[in-house]
Amino acid sequence: LAEVGVERIEAGFPRVSQDDWDAVKLIAEAGLPAEIWGFSRAVRADVEALVELGVAASVIESPISDLKLDALGVSRETMLARIREAVSFAAGNGITVAYFGVDSTRADRAFYDEAYAAAVEAGAAEVVVVDTIGVAGPDAVSALVERTRSLGVPVHFHGHNDFGLATANAIAAARSGARWIHGTINGMGERAGNANIGEVALALRALYGVETNLDLARVRELGERVRELAGYELEPWKPLVGENLFRRESGAVASQFHDPPSIEPYSSELVGAERSIVLGKKSGIDSIRIKLDELGLGVPEEKQQALLAKVKRLGSEKRGLVTDEEFVRLAEAE
């Protein structure tokens, strides 16, 4: 993460388990160029764990929507007191605090203002607009970020992807003045996942001319590593990291393969990917020619249409792509 350019890494929640405690300690002592942040509830014992570990910065969270408060059986007044105590204790012990109001996009606006103002008054150096349940749209996020900037401290945005809007919301937050975007590699996270920081950085650069510190050419490599460690598969058509992004099956598209800007929204080189032709029922004669050249196979032009017909038939029978090995066998038969 640090080598790819992530400037802040939330290393874990020390009080949740011994594993997290050990992880935070190891990462904080690893000498990484990134800032290492902890995570804490607005609970003094959580903050004491951060102090004991020597963590220099932390998100401190508390729920602030009435839905969350009612579910926990906690009043607004009690929560305000918890916010003030936890933040002031952390700040008093030299910890840089970013206050994180859980479910803030569903919070009553007057109480939202009161909670965030209380956190800043208690010593929070930064604050986070939080779409915990992923229910906000870009317009709502933009408005809430602008509202929150009136506190005069840097604003973060933390979004989830339950309606498929996490990237769009993060872009809206950045364009409205959010300084930091929370996210994960591949968008992995609870429920439908979190904002995908690679997607956000790519869109900011390619669509809005806004540079981040992320090395886009290495994000796919990092995404594959995270996928292996986490033990899950990715949709092949997932933006930025999907294996299908620069593979072309359609014959109509293959005929334009020599001119990448005509068929691609951004360069494969930008994100460290390879362009390729794959074969199947949608292939055209240009697909066959390109693949023959790629594999160094010599099939006479007058037999290429017959080869195409065989490729289409096999792709239909398989309900999938024709592998290079299968194509070689078909080509040799011609």
PDB file of N, CA, C and O in Angstrom, residues 81-155:
ATOM      1  N   ALA A  81     -21.467  13.496  25.137  1.00  0.00           N
ATOM      2  CA  ALA A  81     -20.506  13.419  26.243  1.00  0.00           C
ATOM      3  C   ALA A  81     -19.379  12.432  25.909  1.00  0.00           C
ATOM      4  O   ALA A  81     -18.202  12.691  26.195  1.00  0.00           O
ATOM      5  N   ARG A  82     -19.735  11.309  25.286  1.00  0.00           N
ATOM      6  CA  ARG A  82     -18.723  10.314  24.909  1.00  0.00           C
ATOM      7  C   ARG A  82     -17.767  10.879  23.859  1.00  0.00           C
ATOM      8  O   ARG A  82     -16.552  10.629  23.908  1.00  0.00           O
ATOM      9  N   ILE A  83     -18.322  11.606  22.916  1.00  0.00           N
ATOM     10  CA  ILE A  83     -17.491  12.213  21.869  1.00  0.00           C
ATOM     11  C   ILE A  83     -16.481  13.162  22.490  1.00  0.00           C
ATOM     12  O   ILE A  83     -15.274  13.095  22.207  1.00  0.00           O
ATOM     13  N   ARG A  84     -16.963  14.056  23.340  1.00  0.00           N
ATOM     14  CA  ARG A  84     -16.073  15.049  23.954  1.00  0.00           C
ATOM     15  C   ARG A  84     -14.975  14.376  24.775  1.00  0.00           C
ATOM     16  O   ARG A  84     -13.801  14.750  24.693  1.00  0.00           O
ATOM     17  N   GLU A  85     -15.352  13.368  25.571  1.00  0.00           N
ATOM     18  CA  GLU A  85     -14.376  12.724  26.448  1.00  0.00           C
ATOM     19  C   GLU A  85     -13.307  11.981  25.642  1.00  0.00           C
ATOM     20  O   GLU A  85     -12.104  12.124  25.893  1.00  0.00           O
ATOM     21  N   ALA A  86     -13.734  11.184  24.665  1.00  0.00           N
ATOM     22  CA  ALA A  86     -12.779  10.369  23.907  1.00  0.00           C
ATOM     23  C   ALA A  86     -11.848  11.236  23.071  1.00  0.00           C
ATOM     24  O   ALA A  86     -10.630  11.012  23.030  1.00  0.00           O
ATOM     25  N   VAL A  87     -12.409  12.223  22.399  1.00  0.00           N
ATOM     26  CA  VAL A  87     -11.596  13.074  21.533  1.00  0.00           C
ATOM     27  C   VAL A  87     -10.619  13.903  22.358  1.00  0.00           C
ATOM     28  O   VAL A  87      -9.432  14.016  22.002  1.00  0.00           O
ATOM     29  N   SER A  88     -11.084  14.481  23.449  1.00  0.00           N
ATOM     30  CA  SER A  88     -10.192  15.319  24.264  1.00  0.00           C
ATOM     31  C   SER A  88      -9.086  14.482  24.896  1.00  0.00           C
ATOM     32  O   SER A  88      -7.929  14.928  24.985  1.00  0.00           O
ATOM     33  N   PHE A  89      -9.404  13.246  25.305  1.00  0.00           N
ATOM     34  CA  PHE A  89      -8.383  12.374  25.886  1.00  0.00           C
ATOM     35  C   PHE A  89      -7.334  12.014  24.839  1.00  0.00           C
ATOM     36  O   PHE A  89      -6.128  12.042  25.105  1.00  0.00           O
ATOM     37  N   ALA A  90      -7.782  11.688  23.628  1.00  0.00           N
ATOM     38  CA  ALA A  90      -6.844  11.346  22.559  1.00  0.00           C
ATOM     39  C   ALA A  90      -5.968  12.538  22.194  1.00  0.00           C
ATOM     40  O   ALA A  90      -4.735  12.429  22.117  1.00  0.00           O
ATOM     41  N   ALA A  91      -6.613  13.689  21.977  1.00  0.00           N
ATOM     42  CA  ALA A  91      -5.856  14.880  21.597  1.00  0.00           C
ATOM     43  C   ALA A  91      -4.892  15.288  22.706  1.00  0.00           C
ATOM     44  O   ALA A  91      -3.760  15.732  22.432  1.00  0.00           O
ATOM     45  N   GLY A  92      -5.317  15.130  23.951  1.00  0.00           N
ATOM     46  CA  GLY A  92      -4.461  15.472  25.084  1.00  0.00           C
ATOM     47  C   GLY A  92      -3.245  14.576  25.193  1.00  0.00           C
ATOM     48  O   GLY A  92      -2.256  14.931  25.847  1.00  0.00           O
ATOM     49  N   ASN A  93      -3.321  13.389  24.569  1.00  0.00           N
ATOM     50  CA  ASN A  93      -2.188  12.465  24.561  1.00  0.00           C
ATOM     51  C   ASN A  93      -1.421  12.494  23.235  1.00  0.00           C
ATOM     52  O   ASN A  93      -0.684  11.564  22.909  1.00  0.00           O
ATOM     53  N   GLY A  94      -1.617  13.590  22.481  1.00  0.00           N
ATOM     54  CA  GLY A  94      -0.827  13.808  21.273  1.00  0.00           C
ATOM     55  C   GLY A  94      -1.290  13.053  20.045  1.00  0.00           C
ATOM     56  O   GLY A  94      -0.561  12.976  19.050  1.00  0.00           O
ATOM     57  N   ILE A  95      -2.499  12.478  20.082  1.00  0.00           N
ATOM     58  CA  ILE A  95      -3.012  11.733  18.932  1.00  0.00           C
ATOM     59  C   ILE A  95      -3.791  12.682  18.026  1.00  0.00           C
ATOM     60  O   ILE A  95      -4.672  13.425  18.479  1.00  0.00           O
ATOM     61  N   THR A  96      -3.465  12.683  16.735  1.00  0.00           N
ATOM     62  CA  THR A  96      -4.242  13.437  15.750  1.00  0.00           C
ATOM     63  C   THR A  96      -5.549  12.693  15.521  1.00  0.00           C
ATOM     64  O   THR A  96      -5.541  11.511  15.154  1.00  0.00           O
ATOM     65  N   VAL A  97      -6.661  13.367  15.725  1.00  0.00           N
ATOM     66  CA  VAL A  97      -7.970  12.718  15.659  1.00  0.00           C
ATOM     67  C   VAL A  97      -8.744  13.182  14.434  1.00  0.00           C
ATOM     68  O   VAL A  97      -8.837  14.377  14.150  1.00  0.00           O
ATOM     69  N   ALA A  98      -9.306  12.196  13.711  1.00  0.00           N
ATOM     70  CA  ALA A  98     -10.312  12.485  12.687  1.00  0.00           C
ATOM     71  C   ALA A  98     -11.627  11.942  13.230  1.00  0.00           C
ATOM     72  O   ALA A  98     -11.776  10.720  13.378  1.00  0.00           O
ATOM     73  N   TYR A  99     -12.557  12.832  13.553  1.00  0.00           N
ATOM     74  CA  TYR A  99     -13.830  12.375  14.108  1.00  0.00           C
ATOM     75  C   TYR A  99     -14.717  11.811  13.000  1.00  0.00           C
ATOM     76  O   TYR A  99     -14.884  12.413  11.941  1.00  0.00           O
ATOM     77  N   PHE A 100     -15.342  10.666  13.282  1.00  0.00           N
ATOM     78  CA  PHE A 100     -16.051   9.854  12.297  1.00  0.00           C
ATOM     79  C   PHE A 100     -17.468   9.607  12.814  1.00  0.00           C
ATOM     80  O   PHE A 100     -17.677   8.755  13.685  1.00  0.00           O
ATOM     81  N   GLY A 101     -18.440  10.374  12.333  1.00  0.00           N
ATOM     82  CA  GLY A 101     -19.822  10.225  12.774  1.00  0.00           C
ATOM     83  C   GLY A 101     -20.523   9.117  12.010  1.00  0.00           C
ATOM     84  O   GLY A 101     -20.933   9.298  10.859  1.00  0.00           O
ATOM     85  N   VAL A 102     -20.653   7.962  12.624  1.00  0.00           N
ATOM     86  CA  VAL A 102     -21.249   6.801  11.958  1.00  0.00           C
ATOM     87  C   VAL A 102     -22.678   7.113  11.508  1.00  0.00           C
ATOM     88  O   VAL A 102     -23.475   7.671  12.262  1.00  0.00           O
ATOM     89  N   ASP A 103     -22.979   6.739  10.259  1.00  0.00           N
ATOM     90  CA  ASP A 103     -24.311   6.933   9.671  1.00  0.00           C
ATOM     91  C   ASP A 103     -24.658   8.413   9.570  1.00  0.00           C
ATOM     92  O   ASP A 103     -25.817   8.803   9.686  1.00  0.00           O
ATOM     93  N   SER A 104     -23.650   9.217   9.307  1.00  0.00           N
ATOM     94  CA  SER A 104     -23.886  10.667   9.301  1.00  0.00           C
ATOM     95  C   SER A 104     -24.777  11.120   8.156  1.00  0.00           C
ATOM     96  O   SER A 104     -25.445  12.144   8.252  1.00  0.00           O
ATOM     97  N   THR A 105     -24.828  10.351   7.053  1.00  0.00           N
ATOM     98  CA  THR A 105     -25.711  10.769   5.949  1.00  0.00           C
ATOM     99  C   THR A 105     -27.181  10.574   6.292  1.00  0.00           C
ATOM    100  O   THR A 105     -28.047  11.119   5.610  1.00  0.00           O
ATOM    101  N   ARG A 106     -27.483   9.799   7.348  1.00  0.00           N
ATOM    102  CA  ARG A 106     -28.879   9.635   7.773  1.00  0.00           C
ATOM    103  C   ARG A 106     -29.172  10.354   9.082  1.00  0.00           C
ATOM    104  O   ARG A 106     -30.260  10.209   9.649  1.00  0.00           O
ATOM    105  N   ALA A 107     -28.223  11.133   9.559  1.00  0.00           N
ATOM    106  CA  ALA A 107     -28.406  11.822  10.833  1.00  0.00           C
ATOM    107  C   ALA A 107     -29.260  13.077  10.667  1.00  0.00           C
ATOM    108  O   ALA A 107     -29.268  13.711   9.611  1.00  0.00           O
ATOM    109  N   ASP A 108     -29.955  13.434  11.746  1.00  0.00           N
ATOM    110  CA  ASP A 108     -30.647  14.722  11.796  1.00  0.00           C
ATOM    111  C   ASP A 108     -29.600  15.824  11.632  1.00  0.00           C
ATOM    112  O   ASP A 108     -28.565  15.811  12.309  1.00  0.00           O
ATOM    113  N   ARG A 109     -29.863  16.761  10.738  1.00  0.00           N
ATOM    114  CA  ARG A 109     -28.839  17.759  10.404  1.00  0.00           C
ATOM    115  C   ARG A 109     -28.440  18.625  11.593  1.00  0.00           C
ATOM    116  O   ARG A 109     -27.276  18.990  11.760  1.00  0.00           O
ATOM    117  N   ALA A 110     -29.398  18.985  12.418  1.00  0.00           N
ATOM    118  CA  ALA A 110     -29.065  19.814  13.577  1.00  0.00           C
ATOM    119  C   ALA A 110     -28.152  19.051  14.535  1.00  0.00           C
ATOM    120  O   ALA A 110     -27.173  19.608  15.061  1.00  0.00           O
ATOM    121  N   PHE A 111     -28.450  17.759  14.744  1.00  0.00           N
ATOM    122  CA  PHE A 111     -27.594  16.977  15.642  1.00  0.00           C
ATOM    123  C   PHE A 111     -26.254  16.672  14.989  1.00  0.00           C
ATOM    124  O   PHE A 111     -25.228  16.604  15.668  1.00  0.00           O
ATOM    125  N   TYR A 112     -26.253  16.474  13.679  1.00  0.00           N
ATOM    126  CA  TYR A 112     -24.992  16.302  12.947  1.00  0.00           C
ATOM    127  C   TYR A 112     -24.076  17.492  13.228  1.00  0.00           C
ATOM    128  O   TYR A 112     -22.908  17.328  13.596  1.00  0.00           O
ATOM    129  N   ASP A 113     -24.603  18.692  13.046  1.00  0.00           N
ATOM    130  CA  ASP A 113     -23.809  19.900  13.288  1.00  0.00           C
ATOM    131  C   ASP A 113     -23.309  19.941  14.727  1.00  0.00           C
ATOM    132  O   ASP A 113     -22.138  20.284  14.979  1.00  0.00           O
ATOM    133  N   GLU A 114     -24.181  19.579  15.674  1.00  0.00           N
ATOM    134  CA  GLU A 114     -23.819  19.637  17.087  1.00  0.00           C
ATOM    135  C   GLU A 114     -22.716  18.629  17.417  1.00  0.00           C
ATOM    136  O   GLU A 114     -21.747  18.955  18.115  1.00  0.00           O
ATOM    137  N   ALA A 115     -22.837  17.416  16.881  1.00  0.00           N
ATOM    138  CA  ALA A 115     -21.853  16.371  17.175  1.00  0.00           C
ATOM    139  C   ALA A 115     -20.479  16.716  16.596  1.00  0.00           C
ATOM    140  O   ALA A 115     -19.449  16.578  17.272  1.00  0.00           O
ATOM    141  N   TYR A 116     -20.462  17.180  15.358  1.00  0.00           N
ATOM    142  CA  TYR A 116     -19.181  17.500  14.716  1.00  0.00           C
ATOM    143  C   TYR A 116     -18.546  18.731  15.359  1.00  0.00           C
ATOM    144  O   TYR A 116     -17.314  18.775  15.535  1.00  0.00           O
ATOM    145  N   ALA A 117     -19.356  19.708  15.711  1.00  0.00           N
ATOM    146  CA  ALA A 117     -18.811  20.883  16.394  1.00  0.00           C
ATOM    147  C   ALA A 117     -18.228  20.492  17.750  1.00  0.00           C
ATOM    148  O   ALA A 117     -17.156  20.975  18.146  1.00  0.00           O
ATOM    149  N   ALA A 118     -18.905  19.579  18.464  1.00  0.00           N
ATOM    150  CA  ALA A 118     -18.406  19.114  19.759  1.00  0.00           C
ATOM    151  C   ALA A 118     -17.062  18.411  19.598  1.00  0.00           C
ATOM    152  O   ALA A 118     -16.137  18.593  20.405  1.00  0.00           O
ATOM    153  N   ALA A 119     -16.934  17.615  18.549  1.00  0.00           N
ATOM    154  CA  ALA A 119     -15.681  16.896  18.317  1.00  0.00           C
ATOM    155  C   ALA A 119     -14.539  17.863  18.032  1.00  0.00           C
ATOM    156  O   ALA A 119     -13.426  17.713  18.561  1.00  0.00           O
ATOM    157  N   VAL A 120     -14.801  18.852  17.192  1.00  0.00           N
ATOM    158  CA  VAL A 120     -13.756  19.826  16.854  1.00  0.00           C
ATOM    159  C   VAL A 120     -13.381  20.653  18.078  1.00  0.00           C
ATOM    160  O   VAL A 120     -12.193  20.903  18.345  1.00  0.00           O
ATOM    161  N   GLU A 121     -14.370  21.050  18.844  1.00  0.00           N
ATOM    162  CA  GLU A 121     -14.097  21.820  20.068  1.00  0.00           C
ATOM    163  C   GLU A 121     -13.269  21.000  21.062  1.00  0.00           C
ATOM    164  O   GLU A 121     -12.463  21.538  21.825  1.00  0.00           O
ATOM    165  N   ALA A 122     -13.472  19.672  21.043  1.00  0.00           N
ATOM    166  CA  ALA A 122     -12.741  18.806  21.977  1.00  0.00           C
ATOM    167  C   ALA A 122     -11.332  18.486  21.490  1.00  0.00           C
ATOM    168  O   ALA A 122     -10.547  17.878  22.231  1.00  0.00           O
ATOM    169  N   GLY A 123     -11.013  18.863  20.236  1.00  0.00           N
ATOM    170  CA  GLY A 123      -9.654  18.674  19.760  1.00  0.00           C
ATOM    171  C   GLY A 123      -9.486  17.884  18.482  1.00  0.00           C
ATOM    172  O   GLY A 123      -8.353  17.627  18.061  1.00  0.00           O
ATOM    173  N   ALA A 124     -10.596  17.490  17.841  1.00  0.00           N
ATOM    174  CA  ALA A 124     -10.478  16.764  16.570  1.00  0.00           C
ATOM    175  C   ALA A 124      -9.860  17.690  15.520  1.00  0.00           C
ATOM    176  O   ALA A 124     -10.352  18.796  15.284  1.00  0.00           O
ATOM    177  N   ALA A 125      -8.790  17.230  14.888  1.00  0.00           N
ATOM    178  CA  ALA A 125      -8.096  18.042  13.890  1.00  0.00           C
ATOM    179  C   ALA A 125      -8.731  17.901  12.512  1.00  0.00           C
ATOM    180  O   ALA A 125      -8.536  18.757  11.645  1.00  0.00           O
ATOM    181  N   GLU A 126      -9.479  16.820  12.309  1.00  0.00           N
ATOM    182  CA  GLU A 126     -10.111  16.536  11.030  1.00  0.00           C
ATOM    183  C   GLU A 126     -11.450  15.846  11.298  1.00  0.00           C
ATOM    184  O   GLU A 126     -11.687  15.349  12.403  1.00  0.00           O
ATOM    185  N   VAL A 127     -12.320  15.801  10.283  1.00  0.00           N
ATOM    186  CA  VAL A 127     -13.620  15.157  10.445  1.00  0.00           C
ATOM    187  C   VAL A 127     -13.957  14.364   9.184  1.00  0.00           C
ATOM    188  O   VAL A 127     -13.445  14.643   8.106  1.00  0.00           O
ATOM    189  N   VAL A 128     -14.838  13.366   9.358  1.00  0.00           N
ATOM    190  CA  VAL A 128     -15.178  12.463   8.262  1.00  0.00           C
ATOM    191  C   VAL A 128     -16.680  12.480   8.000  1.00  0.00           C
ATOM    192  O   VAL A 128     -17.465  12.253   8.923  1.00  0.00           O
ATOM    193  N   VAL A 129     -17.069  12.746   6.761  1.00  0.00           N
ATOM    194  CA  VAL A 129     -18.456  12.557   6.332  1.00  0.00           C
ATOM    195  C   VAL A 129     -18.613  11.078   6.014  1.00  0.00           C
ATOM    196  O   VAL A 129     -17.854  10.522   5.219  1.00  0.00           O
ATOM    197  N   VAL A 130     -19.606  10.426   6.634  1.00  0.00           N
ATOM    198  CA  VAL A 130     -19.674   8.966   6.593  1.00  0.00           C
ATOM    199  C   VAL A 130     -21.011   8.475   6.041  1.00  0.00           C
ATOM    200  O   VAL A 130     -22.061   8.705   6.631  1.00  0.00           O
ATOM    201  N   ASP A 131     -20.945   7.775   4.901  1.00  0.00           N
ATOM    202  CA  ASP A 131     -22.139   7.151   4.322  1.00  0.00           C
ATOM    203  C   ASP A 131     -22.102   5.662   4.664  1.00  0.00           C
ATOM    204  O   ASP A 131     -21.845   4.803   3.813  1.00  0.00           O
ATOM    205  N   THR A 132     -22.387   5.354   5.926  1.00  0.00           N
ATOM    206  CA  THR A 132     -22.217   4.012   6.481  1.00  0.00           C
ATOM    207  C   THR A 132     -23.025   2.950   5.747  1.00  0.00           C
ATOM    208  O   THR A 132     -22.543   1.835   5.512  1.00  0.00           O
ATOM    209  N   ILE A 133     -24.250   3.278   5.382  1.00  0.00           N
ATOM    210  CA  ILE A 133     -25.150   2.293   4.780  1.00  0.00           C
ATOM    211  C   ILE A 133     -25.175   2.438   3.259  1.00  0.00           C
ATOM    212  O   ILE A 133     -25.881   1.722   2.561  1.00  0.00           O
ATOM    213  N   GLY A 134     -24.403   3.365   2.723  1.00  0.00           N
ATOM    214  CA  GLY A 134     -24.311   3.528   1.282  1.00  0.00           C
ATOM    215  C   GLY A 134     -25.583   4.022   0.634  1.00  0.00           C
ATOM    216  O   GLY A 134     -25.912   3.632  -0.493  1.00  0.00           O
ATOM    217  N   VAL A 135     -26.310   4.909   1.330  1.00  0.00           N
ATOM    218  CA  VAL A 135     -27.626   5.334   0.830  1.00  0.00           C
ATOM    219  C   VAL A 135     -27.629   6.729   0.216  1.00  0.00           C
ATOM    220  O   VAL A 135     -28.664   7.178  -0.282  1.00  0.00           O
ATOM    221  N   ALA A 136     -26.507   7.426   0.247  1.00  0.00           N
ATOM    222  CA  ALA A 136     -26.475   8.784  -0.293  1.00  0.00           C
ATOM    223  C   ALA A 136     -26.103   8.761  -1.774  1.00  0.00           C
ATOM    224  O   ALA A 136     -25.418   7.860  -2.246  1.00  0.00           O
ATOM    225  N   GLY A 137     -26.558   9.777  -2.494  1.00  0.00           N
ATOM    226  CA  GLY A 137     -26.144   9.983  -3.871  1.00  0.00           C
ATOM    227  C   GLY A 137     -25.124  11.101  -3.940  1.00  0.00           C
ATOM    228  O   GLY A 137     -24.872  11.796  -2.945  1.00  0.00           O
ATOM    229  N   PRO A 138     -24.522  11.315  -5.120  1.00  0.00           N
ATOM    230  CA  PRO A 138     -23.474  12.335  -5.241  1.00  0.00           C
ATOM    231  C   PRO A 138     -23.907  13.732  -4.831  1.00  0.00           C
ATOM    232  O   PRO A 138     -23.125  14.461  -4.208  1.00  0.00           O
ATOM    233  N   ASP A 139     -25.144  14.133  -5.156  1.00  0.00           N
ATOM    234  CA  ASP A 139     -25.601  15.475  -4.781  1.00  0.00           C
ATOM    235  C   ASP A 139     -25.655  15.631  -3.268  1.00  0.00           C
ATOM    236  O   ASP A 139     -25.257  16.671  -2.724  1.00  0.00           O
ATOM    237  N   ALA A 140     -26.149  14.601  -2.587  1.00  0.00           N
ATOM    238  CA  ALA A 140     -26.240  14.660  -1.128  1.00  0.00           C
ATOM    239  C   ALA A 140     -24.857  14.697  -0.498  1.00  0.00           C
ATOM    240  O   ALA A 140     -24.605  15.453   0.451  1.00  0.00           O
ATOM    241  N   VAL A 141     -23.949  13.876  -1.016  1.00  0.00           N
ATOM    242  CA  VAL A 141     -22.580  13.859  -0.490  1.00  0.00           C
ATOM    243  C   VAL A 141     -21.920  15.215  -0.689  1.00  0.00           C
ATOM    244  O   VAL A 141     -21.283  15.759   0.222  1.00  0.00           O
ATOM    245  N   SER A 142     -22.075  15.772  -1.878  1.00  0.00           N
ATOM    246  CA  SER A 142     -21.476  17.074  -2.169  1.00  0.00           C
ATOM    247  C   SER A 142     -21.985  18.135  -1.198  1.00  0.00           C
ATOM    248  O   SER A 142     -21.207  18.916  -0.637  1.00  0.00           O
ATOM    249  N   ALA A 143     -23.290  18.141  -0.979  1.00  0.00           N
ATOM    250  CA  ALA A 143     -23.885  19.140  -0.079  1.00  0.00           C
ATOM    251  C   ALA A 143     -23.394  18.963   1.356  1.00  0.00           C
ATOM    252  O   ALA A 143     -23.104  19.940   2.055  1.00  0.00           O
ATOM    253  N   LEU A 144     -23.267  17.713   1.786  1.00  0.00           N
ATOM    254  CA  LEU A 144     -22.852  17.472   3.170  1.00  0.00           C
ATOM    255  C   LEU A 144     -21.373  17.799   3.374  1.00  0.00           C
ATOM    256  O   LEU A 144     -20.983  18.322   4.422  1.00  0.00           O
ATOM    257  N   VAL A 145     -20.551  17.517   2.381  1.00  0.00           N
ATOM    258  CA  VAL A 145     -19.135  17.889   2.481  1.00  0.00           C
ATOM    259  C   VAL A 145     -19.005  19.411   2.564  1.00  0.00           C
ATOM    260  O   VAL A 145     -18.252  19.939   3.397  1.00  0.00           O
ATOM    261  N   GLU A 146     -19.717  20.109   1.702  1.00  0.00           N
ATOM    262  CA  GLU A 146     -19.655  21.575   1.726  1.00  0.00           C
ATOM    263  C   GLU A 146     -20.139  22.108   3.072  1.00  0.00           C
ATOM    264  O   GLU A 146     -19.547  23.044   3.628  1.00  0.00           O
ATOM    265  N   ARG A 147     -21.182  21.521   3.613  1.00  0.00           N
ATOM    266  CA  ARG A 147     -21.706  21.940   4.923  1.00  0.00           C
ATOM    267  C   ARG A 147     -20.646  21.724   6.003  1.00  0.00           C
ATOM    268  O   ARG A 147     -20.437  22.577   6.875  1.00  0.00           O
ATOM    269  N   THR A 148     -19.958  20.593   5.928  1.00  0.00           N
ATOM    270  CA  THR A 148     -19.003  20.214   6.963  1.00  0.00           C
ATOM    271  C   THR A 148     -17.728  21.040   6.891  1.00  0.00           C
ATOM    272  O   THR A 148     -17.057  21.271   7.910  1.00  0.00           O
ATOM    273  N   ARG A 149     -17.380  21.524   5.713  1.00  0.00           N
ATOM    274  CA  ARG A 149     -16.177  22.350   5.560  1.00  0.00           C
ATOM    275  C   ARG A 149     -16.276  23.644   6.361  1.00  0.00           C
ATOM    276  O   ARG A 149     -15.250  24.262   6.666  1.00  0.00           O
ATOM    277  N   SER A 150     -17.490  24.042   6.721  1.00  0.00           N
ATOM    278  CA  SER A 150     -17.653  25.276   7.505  1.00  0.00           C
ATOM    279  C   SER A 150     -17.005  25.169   8.878  1.00  0.00           C
ATOM    280  O   SER A 150     -16.779  26.186   9.542  1.00  0.00           O
ATOM    281  N   LEU A 151     -16.683  23.936   9.313  1.00  0.00           N
ATOM    282  CA  LEU A 151     -16.009  23.758  10.601  1.00  0.00           C
ATOM    283  C   LEU A 151     -14.568  24.238  10.558  1.00  0.00           C
ATOM    284  O   LEU A 151     -13.936  24.415  11.600  1.00  0.00           O
ATOM    285  N   GLY A 152     -14.023  24.391   9.339  1.00  0.00           N
ATOM    286  CA  GLY A 152     -12.681  24.942   9.208  1.00  0.00           C
ATOM    287  C   GLY A 152     -11.556  23.941   9.405  1.00  0.00           C
ATOM    288  O   GLY A 152     -10.399  24.352   9.605  1.00  0.00           O
ATOM    289  N   VAL A 153     -11.863  22.642   9.339  1.00  0.00           N
ATOM    290  CA  VAL A 153     -10.834  21.607   9.447  1.00  0.00           C
ATOM    291  C   VAL A 153     -10.927  20.711   8.217  1.00  0.00           C
ATOM    292  O   VAL A 153     -11.962  20.682   7.548  1.00  0.00           O
ATOM    293  N   PRO A 154      -9.851  19.975   7.890  1.00  0.00           N
ATOM    294  CA  PRO A 154      -9.913  19.079   6.727  1.00  0.00           C
ATOM    295  C   PRO A 154     -11.035  18.053   6.848  1.00  0.00           C
ATOM    296  O   PRO A 154     -11.284  17.515   7.936  1.00  0.00           O
ATOM    297  N   VAL A 155     -11.682  17.790   5.723  1.00  0.00           N
ATOM    298  CA  VAL A 155     -12.819  16.872   5.680  1.00  0.00           C
ATOM    299  C   VAL A 155     -12.431  15.616   4.904  1.00  0.00           C
ATOM    300  O   VAL A 155     -11.791  15.686   3.858  1.00  0.00           O
TER     301      VAL A 155
END
